[in-house]
mmCIF file of C-alpha atoms in Angstrom:
data_model
loop_
_atom_site.group_PDB
_atom_site.id
_atom_site.type_symbol
_atom_site.label_atom_id
_atom_site.label_comp_id
_atom_site.label_asym_id
_atom_site.label_seq_id
_atom_site.Cartn_x
_atom_site.Cartn_y
_atom_site.Cartn_z
ATOM 1 C CA MET A 1 0.000 0.000 0.000
ATOM 2 C CA ILE A 2 1.390 3.384 -1.008
ATOM 3 C CA ARG A 3 1.299 5.808 1.873
ATOM 4 C CA ARG A 4 -0.437 9.102 1.197
ATOM 5 C CA PRO A 5 1.290 12.395 2.049
ATOM 6 C CA ALA A 6 0.144 13.825 5.366
ATOM 7 C CA VAL A 7 -0.826 17.221 6.761
ATOM 8 C CA ALA A 8 -0.806 18.018 10.495
ATOM 9 C CA VAL A 9 -3.610 20.230 11.826
ATOM 10 C CA VAL A 10 -2.972 21.727 15.260
ATOM 11 C CA ASP A 11 -6.192 21.840 17.292
ATOM 12 C CA GLY A 12 -8.346 20.593 14.440
ATOM 13 C CA TYR A 13 -11.617 21.549 16.059
ATOM 14 C CA GLY A 14 -14.647 23.394 14.694
ATOM 15 C CA SER A 15 -14.322 24.533 11.084
ATOM 16 C CA ALA A 16 -10.971 22.723 10.805
ATOM 17 C CA SER A 17 -12.869 19.434 10.449
ATOM 18 C CA ARG A 18 -13.855 20.664 6.979
ATOM 19 C CA LEU A 19 -10.166 21.179 6.240
ATOM 20 C CA ALA A 20 -9.507 17.512 7.036
ATOM 21 C CA LYS A 21 -12.256 16.469 4.608
ATOM 22 C CA ALA A 22 -10.818 18.686 1.880
ATOM 23 C CA PHE A 23 -7.256 17.380 2.323
ATOM 24 C CA ASP A 24 -8.591 13.815 2.326
ATOM 25 C CA ALA A 25 -10.377 14.490 -0.985
ATOM 26 C CA ALA A 26 -7.090 15.884 -2.350
ATOM 27 C CA GLY A 27 -5.278 12.639 -1.476
ATOM 28 C CA HIS A 28 -3.694 13.616 1.842
ATOM 29 C CA ASP A 29 -3.969 12.059 5.273
ATOM 30 C CA CYS A 30 -4.608 14.407 8.185
ATOM 31 C CA VAL A 31 -3.060 14.074 11.637
ATOM 32 C CA ARG A 32 -4.533 16.085 14.464
ATOM 33 C CA VAL A 33 -2.160 17.645 16.972
ATOM 34 C CA GLN A 34 -3.634 18.550 20.349
ATOM 35 C CA SER A 35 -1.790 21.621 21.683
ATOM 36 C CA THR A 36 -2.988 20.946 25.252
ATOM 37 C CA VAL A 37 -3.218 17.705 27.195
ATOM 38 C CA ASP A 38 -6.779 18.551 28.202
ATOM 39 C CA VAL A 39 -9.133 19.576 25.419
ATOM 40 C CA PRO A 40 -10.852 22.908 26.246
ATOM 41 C CA ALA A 41 -14.447 22.383 27.423
ATOM 42 C CA HIS A 42 -15.751 24.401 24.472
ATOM 43 C CA TYR A 43 -14.390 21.764 22.062
ATOM 44 C CA ARG A 44 -14.982 18.543 24.020
ATOM 45 C CA SER A 45 -17.996 17.613 21.936
ATOM 46 C CA GLU A 46 -15.673 17.532 18.905
ATOM 47 C CA LEU A 47 -13.317 14.806 20.102
ATOM 48 C CA VAL A 48 -14.337 12.339 17.380
ATOM 49 C CA LEU A 49 -11.286 11.896 15.173
ATOM 50 C CA GLY A 50 -13.327 11.310 12.022
ATOM 51 C CA LEU A 51 -10.975 11.643 9.055
ATOM 52 C CA TYR A 52 -7.846 12.171 11.178
ATOM 53 C CA THR A 53 -5.530 9.190 10.973
ATOM 54 C CA ASP A 54 -3.877 9.904 14.327
ATOM 55 C CA ASN A 55 -4.046 12.256 17.308
ATOM 56 C CA VAL A 56 -0.724 13.524 18.681
ATOM 57 C CA VAL A 57 -0.881 15.150 22.124
ATOM 58 C CA HIS A 58 1.626 17.938 22.764
ATOM 59 C CA THR A 59 2.919 17.970 26.344
ATOM 60 C CA GLY A 60 5.120 21.057 26.095
ATOM 61 C CA ASP A 61 8.222 19.796 24.267
ATOM 62 C CA VAL A 62 8.166 20.925 20.622
ATOM 63 C CA GLU A 63 11.041 18.624 19.610
ATOM 64 C CA ALA A 64 9.280 15.608 21.155
ATOM 65 C CA THR A 65 6.014 16.420 19.382
ATOM 66 C CA ALA A 66 7.885 16.922 16.108
ATOM 67 C CA ALA A 67 9.476 13.488 16.588
ATOM 68 C CA LEU A 68 6.037 11.902 17.072
ATOM 69 C CA LEU A 69 4.809 13.631 13.923
ATOM 70 C CA ALA A 70 7.871 12.723 11.872
ATOM 71 C CA GLY A 71 6.611 9.179 11.319
ATOM 72 C CA HIS A 72 3.702 10.621 9.338
ATOM 73 C CA ARG A 73 6.092 12.711 7.184
ATOM 74 C CA PRO A 74 3.797 15.769 7.050
ATOM 75 C CA VAL A 75 4.230 18.190 4.160
ATOM 76 C CA ALA A 76 2.587 20.977 6.183
ATOM 77 C CA VAL A 77 1.597 21.921 9.729
ATOM 78 C CA ILE A 78 -1.462 24.169 9.895
ATOM 79 C CA ALA A 79 -3.298 25.823 12.798
ATOM 80 C CA GLY A 80 -6.890 24.628 12.967
ATOM 81 C CA ALA A 81 -8.001 26.878 15.839
ATOM 82 C CA GLU A 82 -6.742 30.098 17.388
ATOM 83 C CA GLN A 83 -4.909 28.490 20.284
ATOM 84 C CA GLY A 84 -2.941 26.253 17.897
ATOM 85 C CA VAL A 85 -1.217 29.094 16.020
ATOM 86 C CA GLU A 86 2.029 29.226 18.009
ATOM 87 C CA LEU A 87 2.540 25.466 18.121
ATOM 88 C CA ALA A 88 1.876 25.229 14.370
ATOM 89 C CA ASP A 89 4.522 27.940 13.810
ATOM 90 C CA ALA A 90 7.033 26.130 16.037
ATOM 91 C CA LEU A 91 6.445 22.680 14.555
ATOM 92 C CA SER A 92 6.631 23.860 10.941
ATOM 93 C CA GLU A 93 9.892 25.655 11.759
ATOM 94 C CA VAL A 94 11.459 22.619 13.482
ATOM 95 C CA MET A 95 10.277 20.206 10.793
ATOM 96 C CA GLY A 96 11.350 22.400 7.873
ATOM 97 C CA VAL A 97 7.963 22.545 6.133
ATOM 98 C CA PRO A 98 6.321 25.724 4.778
ATOM 99 C CA GLY A 99 5.257 27.947 7.653
ATOM 100 C CA ASN A 100 5.369 31.442 9.105
ATOM 101 C CA GLY A 101 8.219 30.915 11.575
ATOM 102 C CA THR A 102 8.202 31.810 15.263
ATOM 103 C CA ALA A 103 9.716 35.317 15.159
ATOM 104 C CA LEU A 104 6.282 36.989 15.002
ATOM 105 C CA SER A 105 4.150 34.245 16.579
ATOM 106 C CA ASP A 106 3.353 36.380 19.602
ATOM 107 C CA ALA A 107 2.167 39.219 17.372
ATOM 108 C CA ARG A 108 -0.121 36.844 15.506
ATOM 109 C CA ARG A 109 -1.748 35.682 18.767
ATOM 110 C CA THR A 110 -1.598 38.587 21.252
ATOM 111 C CA LYS A 111 -3.857 41.507 20.383
ATOM 112 C CA ASP A 112 -1.949 44.440 21.847
ATOM 113 C CA VAL A 113 1.352 43.153 20.420
ATOM 114 C CA GLN A 114 -0.398 42.623 17.084
ATOM 115 C CA THR A 115 -1.594 46.222 16.895
ATOM 116 C CA ARG A 116 1.849 47.559 17.878
ATOM 117 C CA THR A 117 3.517 45.392 15.220
ATOM 118 C CA VAL A 118 1.134 46.548 12.495
ATOM 119 C CA ALA A 119 1.607 50.198 13.550
ATOM 120 C CA ALA A 120 5.390 49.767 13.525
ATOM 121 C CA ALA A 121 5.112 48.675 9.874
ATOM 122 C CA GLY A 122 3.599 52.073 9.081
ATOM 123 C CA LEU A 123 -0.067 51.090 8.894
ATOM 124 C CA PRO A 124 -2.784 53.143 10.621
ATOM 125 C CA THR A 125 -4.303 51.361 13.648
ATOM 126 C CA ALA A 126 -6.624 52.052 16.571
ATOM 127 C CA GLY A 127 -5.164 53.784 19.632
ATOM 128 C CA GLN A 128 -4.757 51.272 22.456
ATOM 129 C CA LEU A 129 -3.630 50.676 26.035
ATOM 130 C CA THR A 130 -2.193 47.488 27.512
ATOM 131 C CA VAL A 131 -3.974 47.612 30.864
ATOM 132 C CA GLU A 132 -1.851 47.310 34.007
ATOM 133 C CA ASP A 133 -4.430 48.337 36.610
ATOM 134 C CA ALA A 134 -7.870 49.899 36.971
ATOM 135 C CA ALA A 135 -6.635 53.412 37.786
ATOM 136 C CA GLN A 136 -4.439 53.542 34.686
ATOM 137 C CA LEU A 137 -7.354 52.387 32.506
ATOM 138 C CA ALA A 138 -9.797 54.899 34.037
ATOM 139 C CA ALA A 139 -7.357 57.774 33.472
ATOM 140 C CA TRP A 140 -6.703 56.667 29.876
ATOM 141 C CA HIS A 141 -10.406 56.445 29.052
ATOM 142 C CA ALA A 142 -11.054 59.839 30.672
ATOM 143 C CA ARG A 143 -8.317 61.445 28.535
ATOM 144 C CA LEU A 144 -9.552 59.659 25.416
ATOM 145 C CA GLY A 145 -13.222 60.463 25.936
ATOM 146 C CA GLY A 146 -15.979 58.735 23.981
ATOM 147 C CA ARG A 147 -16.225 54.964 23.690
ATOM 148 C CA THR A 148 -13.684 52.163 24.124
ATOM 149 C CA VAL A 149 -13.478 48.431 23.497
ATOM 150 C CA VAL A 150 -11.999 46.346 26.337
ATOM 151 C CA LYS A 151 -11.023 42.743 25.628
ATOM 152 C CA PRO A 152 -8.625 39.935 26.580
ATOM 153 C CA VAL A 153 -5.225 40.052 24.890
ATOM 154 C CA ARG A 154 -5.814 36.451 23.838
ATOM 155 C CA SER A 155 -9.211 35.033 22.970
ATOM 156 C CA ALA A 156 -11.332 33.951 20.032
ATOM 157 C CA ARG A 157 -14.639 35.086 18.617
ATOM 158 C CA SER A 158 -16.440 37.598 20.856
ATOM 159 C CA ASP A 159 -15.242 36.023 24.109
ATOM 160 C CA GLY A 160 -14.871 38.770 26.732
ATOM 161 C CA VAL A 161 -15.223 41.734 24.346
ATOM 162 C CA SER A 162 -16.976 44.753 25.944
ATOM 163 C CA VAL A 163 -17.933 48.110 24.427
ATOM 164 C CA CYS A 164 -17.686 50.785 27.134
ATOM 165 C CA ASP A 165 -19.044 54.351 27.261
ATOM 166 C CA SER A 166 -17.381 55.567 30.466
ATOM 167 C CA PRO A 167 -14.221 55.004 32.512
ATOM 168 C CA ALA A 168 -16.344 53.177 35.094
ATOM 169 C CA GLU A 169 -17.663 50.771 32.427
ATOM 170 C CA SER A 170 -14.134 50.166 31.143
ATOM 171 C CA VAL A 171 -12.910 49.359 34.668
ATOM 172 C CA ALA A 172 -15.857 47.003 35.265
ATOM 173 C CA ALA A 173 -15.075 45.199 32.001
ATOM 174 C CA TYR A 174 -11.390 44.953 32.966
ATOM 175 C CA GLU A 175 -12.271 43.412 36.329
ATOM 176 C CA ARG A 176 -14.569 40.871 34.660
ATOM 177 C CA ILE A 177 -12.060 39.911 32.006
ATOM 178 C CA ARG A 178 -8.985 39.552 34.210
ATOM 179 C CA ARG A 179 -10.760 37.096 36.505
ATOM 180 C CA ALA A 180 -12.404 35.075 33.728
ATOM 181 C CA VAL A 181 -11.436 31.732 32.225
ATOM 182 C CA ASN A 182 -11.647 31.979 28.434
ATOM 183 C CA ASP A 183 -13.090 29.546 25.884
ATOM 184 C CA PHE A 184 -9.755 27.715 25.792
ATOM 185 C CA GLY A 185 -10.022 26.905 29.512
ATOM 186 C CA VAL A 186 -7.206 29.319 30.407
ATOM 187 C CA ARG A 187 -7.431 32.275 32.778
ATOM 188 C CA ASN A 188 -7.074 35.477 30.757
ATOM 189 C CA GLU A 189 -3.435 36.569 30.642
ATOM 190 C CA GLY A 190 -4.022 40.281 30.152
ATOM 191 C CA VAL A 191 -6.394 42.986 29.008
ATOM 192 C CA VAL A 192 -6.165 45.542 26.199
ATOM 193 C CA ALA A 193 -8.329 48.634 25.731
ATOM 194 C CA GLN A 194 -8.730 50.241 22.323
ATOM 195 C CA ARG A 195 -10.365 53.351 20.991
ATOM 196 C CA TYR A 196 -13.762 52.462 19.579
ATOM 197 C CA LEU A 197 -13.631 52.672 15.787
ATOM 198 C CA SER A 198 -16.685 54.164 14.080
ATOM 199 C CA GLY A 199 -17.498 52.749 10.678
ATOM 200 C CA THR A 200 -18.552 49.568 8.908
ATOM 201 C CA GLU A 201 -16.747 46.382 9.893
ATOM 202 C CA PHE A 202 -15.671 43.821 7.311
ATOM 203 C CA VAL A 203 -14.231 40.337 7.297
ATOM 204 C CA VAL A 204 -11.421 39.619 4.822
ATOM 205 C CA ASN A 205 -10.433 35.950 4.567
ATOM 206 C CA THR A 206 -7.140 35.125 2.891
ATOM 207 C CA VAL A 207 -4.766 32.302 1.992
ATOM 208 C CA SER A 208 -1.031 32.826 1.460
ATOM 209 C CA ARG A 209 1.765 30.902 -0.190
ATOM 210 C CA ASP A 210 5.424 32.004 -0.331
ATOM 211 C CA GLY A 211 4.432 35.496 0.811
ATOM 212 C CA ARG A 212 1.802 35.950 -1.920
ATOM 213 C CA HIS A 213 -1.734 36.526 -0.682
ATOM 214 C CA ARG A 214 -5.174 35.720 -2.094
ATOM 215 C CA VAL A 215 -8.436 37.167 -0.767
ATOM 216 C CA THR A 216 -10.884 34.241 -0.915
ATOM 217 C CA ASP A 217 -14.010 35.940 0.432
ATOM 218 C CA THR A 218 -15.076 39.254 1.962
ATOM 219 C CA TRP A 219 -18.078 40.017 4.169
ATOM 220 C CA ARG A 220 -19.776 43.020 5.727
ATOM 221 C CA TYR A 221 -20.919 42.713 9.325
ATOM 222 C CA ARG A 222 -24.365 43.756 10.458
ATOM 223 C CA LYS A 223 -24.682 44.597 14.153
ATOM 224 C CA ILE A 224 -27.437 45.293 16.661
ATOM 225 C CA ASP A 225 -27.657 46.109 20.363
ATOM 226 C CA VAL A 226 -29.453 43.166 21.990
ATOM 227 C CA ASN A 227 -29.806 41.610 25.454
ATOM 228 C CA GLY A 228 -27.629 44.339 26.948
ATOM 229 C CA VAL A 229 -24.799 43.637 24.475
ATOM 230 C CA ARG A 230 -23.613 46.482 22.241
ATOM 231 C CA ASP A 231 -22.570 45.772 18.656
ATOM 232 C CA ARG A 232 -23.618 42.139 18.674
ATOM 233 C CA ILE A 233 -22.903 40.735 15.189
ATOM 234 C CA ASN A 234 -26.273 39.448 13.977
ATOM 235 C CA GLY A 235 -25.389 38.882 10.339
ATOM 236 C CA ILE A 236 -22.824 38.994 7.555
ATOM 237 C CA LEU A 237 -23.367 39.885 3.884
ATOM 238 C CA SER A 238 -20.989 38.977 1.077
ATOM 239 C CA LEU A 239 -19.067 41.854 -0.524
ATOM 240 C CA PRO A 240 -18.357 41.666 -4.284
ATOM 241 C CA PRO A 241 -15.058 42.829 -5.839
ATOM 242 C CA SER A 242 -17.082 45.442 -7.738
ATOM 243 C CA ASP A 243 -17.770 47.263 -4.465
ATOM 244 C CA PRO A 244 -15.455 50.320 -4.291
ATOM 245 C CA ARG A 245 -14.365 49.332 -0.768
ATOM 246 C CA TRP A 246 -13.183 45.865 -1.818
ATOM 247 C CA SER A 247 -9.830 46.895 -3.334
ATOM 248 C CA ARG A 248 -8.996 49.153 -0.380
ATOM 249 C CA LEU A 249 -9.748 46.316 2.035
ATOM 250 C CA ARG A 250 -7.663 43.848 0.004
ATOM 251 C CA ASP A 251 -4.661 46.188 -0.198
ATOM 252 C CA TYR A 252 -4.763 46.981 3.524
ATOM 253 C CA ALA A 253 -5.181 43.275 4.368
ATOM 254 C CA HIS A 254 -2.143 42.355 2.275
ATOM 255 C CA ARG A 255 -0.040 44.936 4.123
ATOM 256 C CA VAL A 256 -1.236 43.603 7.499
ATOM 257 C CA LEU A 257 -0.325 40.042 6.466
ATOM 258 C CA ASP A 258 3.155 41.215 5.479
ATOM 259 C CA ALA A 259 3.567 43.155 8.743
ATOM 260 C CA LEU A 260 2.685 40.053 10.781
ATOM 261 C CA GLY A 261 4.945 37.741 8.798
ATOM 262 C CA ILE A 262 2.204 35.583 7.312
ATOM 263 C CA ALA A 263 3.720 33.911 4.261
ATOM 264 C CA HIS A 264 1.759 30.638 4.308
ATOM 265 C CA GLY A 265 -1.735 29.464 5.088
ATOM 266 C CA PRO A 266 -5.113 30.953 5.969
ATOM 267 C CA ALA A 267 -5.853 34.150 7.878
ATOM 268 C CA HIS A 268 -9.031 35.831 9.062
ATOM 269 C CA LEU A 269 -8.966 39.643 9.315
ATOM 270 C CA GLU A 270 -11.545 41.957 10.833
ATOM 271 C CA ILE A 271 -11.193 45.502 9.503
ATOM 272 C CA ILE A 272 -13.293 48.595 10.134
ATOM 273 C CA MET A 273 -13.581 51.097 7.292
ATOM 274 C CA THR A 274 -13.526 54.414 9.149
ATOM 275 C CA SER A 275 -13.922 57.882 7.630
ATOM 276 C CA ASP A 276 -10.083 57.975 7.638
ATOM 277 C CA GLY A 277 -9.719 54.617 5.890
ATOM 278 C CA PRO A 278 -9.293 50.980 6.976
ATOM 279 C CA ARG A 279 -8.175 50.067 10.497
ATOM 280 C CA LEU A 280 -7.395 46.574 11.776
ATOM 281 C CA VAL A 281 -9.589 45.236 14.574
ATOM 282 C CA GLU A 282 -7.666 41.974 14.794
ATOM 283 C CA LEU A 283 -6.256 39.094 12.770
ATOM 284 C CA GLY A 284 -6.409 35.362 13.379
ATOM 285 C CA ALA A 285 -3.724 33.309 11.634
ATOM 286 C CA ARG A 286 -6.175 30.488 10.921
ATOM 287 C CA LEU A 287 -9.400 29.680 9.109
ATOM 288 C CA CYS A 288 -12.531 31.751 9.508
ATOM 289 C CA GLY A 289 -14.982 29.980 11.818
ATOM 290 C CA SER A 290 -18.655 29.046 11.576
ATOM 291 C CA ASP A 291 -19.806 27.704 8.174
ATOM 292 C CA VAL A 292 -18.572 30.736 6.234
ATOM 293 C CA ALA A 293 -16.557 28.667 3.734
ATOM 294 C CA ARG A 294 -19.706 26.880 2.531
ATOM 295 C CA TYR A 295 -21.464 30.137 1.714
ATOM 296 C CA ALA A 296 -18.322 31.660 0.232
ATOM 297 C CA ALA A 297 -18.202 28.764 -2.237
ATOM 298 C CA LEU A 298 -21.840 29.372 -3.212
ATOM 299 C CA VAL A 299 -21.030 33.019 -3.924
ATOM 300 C CA THR A 300 -17.565 32.920 -5.473
ATOM 301 C CA GLY A 301 -16.963 29.335 -6.587
ATOM 302 C CA GLU A 302 -14.102 28.987 -4.099
ATOM 303 C CA SER A 303 -13.477 29.071 -0.372
ATOM 304 C CA GLN A 304 -10.712 29.581 2.122
ATOM 305 C CA ILE A 305 -10.683 25.829 2.703
ATOM 306 C CA ASP A 306 -10.136 24.702 -0.883
ATOM 307 C CA ARG A 307 -7.589 27.465 -1.507
ATOM 308 C CA THR A 308 -5.694 26.428 1.644
ATOM 309 C CA VAL A 309 -5.543 22.861 0.353
ATOM 310 C CA GLN A 310 -4.395 24.108 -3.059
ATOM 311 C CA ALA A 311 -1.718 26.385 -1.551
ATOM 312 C CA TYR A 312 -0.072 23.421 0.196
ATOM 313 C CA THR A 313 -0.687 20.659 -2.370
ATOM 314 C CA ASP A 314 -0.430 22.529 -5.696
ATOM 315 C CA PRO A 315 1.357 25.839 -5.078
ATOM 316 C CA GLU A 316 1.950 26.482 -8.789
ATOM 317 C CA ALA A 317 -1.782 26.451 -9.510
ATOM 318 C CA PHE A 318 -2.447 28.599 -6.437
ATOM 319 C CA LEU A 319 0.093 31.216 -7.466
ATOM 320 C CA ALA A 320 -1.054 31.219 -11.095
ATOM 321 C CA ASP A 321 -4.177 33.242 -10.289
ATOM 322 C CA VAL A 322 -3.345 34.551 -6.824
ATOM 323 C CA ASP A 323 -3.926 38.182 -7.840
ATOM 324 C CA THR A 324 -7.152 37.601 -9.774
ATOM 325 C CA PRO A 325 -10.313 38.611 -7.891
ATOM 326 C CA TYR A 326 -12.680 35.722 -7.316
ATOM 327 C CA ARG A 327 -15.531 35.245 -9.751
ATOM 328 C CA ARG A 328 -18.884 36.510 -8.582
ATOM 329 C CA ASP A 329 -21.890 34.238 -9.134
ATOM 330 C CA GLY A 330 -24.313 35.295 -6.450
ATOM 331 C CA HIS A 331 -24.896 36.852 -3.066
ATOM 332 C CA ALA A 332 -24.918 35.281 0.372
ATOM 333 C CA ALA A 333 -25.572 36.112 3.994
ATOM 334 C CA MET A 334 -25.543 34.404 7.369
ATOM 335 C CA ALA A 335 -27.847 35.395 10.229
ATOM 336 C CA PHE A 336 -26.682 34.769 13.800
ATOM 337 C CA LEU A 337 -29.798 34.587 15.939
ATOM 338 C CA ALA A 338 -30.087 35.901 19.502
ATOM 339 C CA SER A 339 -32.490 34.419 22.017
ATOM 340 C CA PRO A 340 -34.009 36.776 24.603
ATOM 341 C CA LEU A 341 -35.251 33.767 26.602
ATOM 342 C CA GLU A 342 -33.751 31.106 28.857
ATOM 343 C CA GLY A 343 -35.058 27.652 29.656
ATOM 344 C CA ARG A 344 -35.611 24.241 28.140
ATOM 345 C CA LEU A 345 -36.396 24.789 24.462
ATOM 346 C CA ARG A 346 -39.634 23.226 23.198
ATOM 347 C CA SER A 347 -39.546 24.458 19.606
ATOM 348 C CA TYR A 348 -38.760 27.199 17.098
ATOM 349 C CA PRO A 349 -42.368 28.081 16.120
ATOM 350 C CA LEU A 350 -41.421 30.416 13.270
ATOM 351 C CA LEU A 351 -38.635 28.340 11.732
ATOM 352 C CA GLY A 352 -40.921 27.205 8.916
ATOM 353 C CA GLU A 353 -41.256 30.816 7.761
ATOM 354 C CA VAL A 354 -37.460 31.071 7.533
ATOM 355 C CA GLU A 355 -37.204 27.818 5.588
ATOM 356 C CA ARG A 356 -39.675 29.141 3.003
ATOM 357 C CA LEU A 357 -37.543 32.196 2.144
ATOM 358 C CA ASP A 358 -36.340 32.300 -1.477
ATOM 359 C CA SER A 359 -32.660 32.430 -0.522
ATOM 360 C CA TYR A 360 -32.735 29.909 2.355
ATOM 361 C CA GLN A 361 -29.844 27.425 2.093
ATOM 362 C CA GLY A 362 -29.688 25.736 5.475
ATOM 363 C CA MET A 363 -29.002 26.224 9.144
ATOM 364 C CA THR A 364 -26.627 25.245 11.907
ATOM 365 C CA LEU A 365 -28.636 24.202 14.960
ATOM 366 C CA ARG A 366 -26.657 24.894 18.128
ATOM 367 C CA VAL A 367 -29.550 24.430 20.526
ATOM 368 C CA ALA A 368 -32.049 21.714 19.585
ATOM 369 C CA PRO A 369 -35.519 21.265 21.084
ATOM 370 C CA GLY A 370 -35.166 19.567 24.462
ATOM 371 C CA GLN A 371 -31.854 21.280 25.199
ATOM 372 C CA ARG A 372 -31.274 24.271 27.454
ATOM 373 C CA LEU A 373 -31.616 27.625 25.717
ATOM 374 C CA ARG A 374 -29.581 30.480 27.156
ATOM 375 C CA ARG A 375 -30.079 34.198 26.675
ATOM 376 C CA THR A 376 -27.692 35.123 23.867
ATOM 377 C CA VAL A 377 -24.865 37.415 25.013
ATOM 378 C CA ASP A 378 -21.952 36.027 22.954
ATOM 379 C CA ASP A 379 -21.074 33.439 20.299
ATOM 380 C CA SER A 380 -21.199 30.527 22.748
ATOM 381 C CA THR A 381 -24.873 31.242 23.595
ATOM 382 C CA GLU A 382 -25.984 31.579 19.971
ATOM 383 C CA PRO A 383 -28.889 29.154 19.344
ATOM 384 C CA LEU A 384 -29.061 29.049 15.558
ATOM 385 C CA VAL A 385 -27.313 30.241 12.386
ATOM 386 C CA ILE A 386 -29.281 30.679 9.144
ATOM 387 C CA GLY A 387 -27.574 30.620 5.735
ATOM 388 C CA LEU A 388 -28.899 32.492 2.699
ATOM 389 C CA ALA A 389 -27.727 32.670 -0.926
ATOM 390 C CA HIS A 390 -29.317 33.862 -4.163
ATOM 391 C CA ALA A 391 -28.401 35.300 -7.560
ATOM 392 C CA GLU A 392 -30.057 38.606 -6.613
ATOM 393 C CA ALA A 393 -28.536 40.805 -3.904
ATOM 394 C CA ALA A 394 -31.950 42.375 -3.154
ATOM 395 C CA THR A 395 -33.426 38.951 -2.369
ATOM 396 C CA VAL A 396 -30.648 38.150 0.104
ATOM 397 C CA GLU A 397 -30.980 41.588 1.740
ATOM 398 C CA LYS A 398 -34.767 41.219 2.061
ATOM 399 C CA ASP A 399 -34.560 37.694 3.464
ATOM 400 C CA LEU A 400 -31.900 38.671 5.976
ATOM 401 C CA GLN A 401 -34.133 41.529 7.137
ATOM 402 C CA THR A 402 -37.010 39.057 7.437
ATOM 403 C CA VAL A 403 -34.954 36.654 9.567
ATOM 404 C CA CYS A 404 -33.935 39.539 11.829
ATOM 405 C CA TYR A 405 -37.609 40.598 12.126
ATOM 406 C CA LEU A 406 -38.729 37.068 13.042
ATOM 407 C CA ASP A 407 -35.928 36.568 15.578
ATOM 408 C CA GLY A 408 -37.188 37.613 19.009
ATOM 409 C CA TYR A 409 -39.572 36.463 21.728
ATOM 410 C CA GLY A 410 -41.947 34.764 19.275
ATOM 411 C CA PHE A 411 -39.183 32.715 17.654
ATOM 412 C CA TYR A 412 -38.522 30.585 20.756
ATOM 413 C CA GLU A 413 -40.936 28.407 22.727
ATOM 414 C CA VAL A 414 -39.620 27.361 26.123
ATOM 415 C CA GLU A 415 -41.198 25.257 28.839
ATOM 416 C CA GLN A 416 -43.536 27.154 31.154
ATOM 417 C CA GLY A 417 -41.802 28.807 34.067
ATOM 418 C CA HIS A 418 -38.509 29.106 32.180
ATOM 419 C CA HIS A 419 -38.896 32.475 30.444
ATOM 420 C CA GLY A 420 -35.846 34.737 30.797
#
């Protein structure tokens, strides 16, 4: 039996499972590397190895983990989740396979260091403070005036992010964050405060090979204030290359990737287009989460997942059209629902109306009938994601508005006595 080439995926949880399927289809085995001995609670439901041929547990010694991996002869080591970025950098460096090296690993993972690194490369960024104590933060916010964003220096998704209107709110957020255990099961290591950026926020997903970058899909965030949470992302809408903002976002994203030393693999950038131009919110040196790749493929004919596979398995083909904007076949959106109720879920009474929408493509059910429904305050308490796609942008816009209208108290039926 001829052995297939292998790819190692560090912390291959969540959307990284789709990466394993794509590499398998391209004729590669996938080995999962666990960056921690204990799997974070948030990912414990995803312990099934599925298409992974082996699971290597990292106990702290990079050389020892590299030796365990060597038997599989991996041609690449890729981060599957945010917490796997640094180990993926270290293993690829030790094993001599394409990677981003360790020199800027900290900047790719730690938010205040990331912003400083991007600013040092000459790019405009948000003003920020690495918080040392409450008094320092209160004085900084008072001098700054207006609104701030306070968040952990290391986290994923919206974990611990707070929008604050006063020094007192900033201090309260700091106290909450510094005591909290994050989604990775680790106590937060530090807190950063940033000036609140006014403008429209975008997602730019990329894949790189040999320092050349391709934008695979771009999205515009829609936000609402709900359940006491400011700027909760309740939807994303695809952005076509014909939009005048697309080229500016792509050019800024490329410069950020260069500043952070990303030469290989996927990256997920969040950028706000302010009245003064684009400003980085943060970058993750890994795949975009949720089911975004599926809807990107419906819109553009490609996704971050298949381009990542191509970049590592057929770099010549990847580089041949790396600078060509993706083709535009349709329009897509995802709606991230927010429950105002808590309790044991009986049903989604209005789900049938959503399923009848012209652009409806499917859903990701995170809370099923019979399970406990929590009041939505962050990504981890999100009950349902709806996917939409259609040839007409107006149809997608209308259907997204309809989903947002339906989402509310009437959308959720909980057992009596359990209303939030």
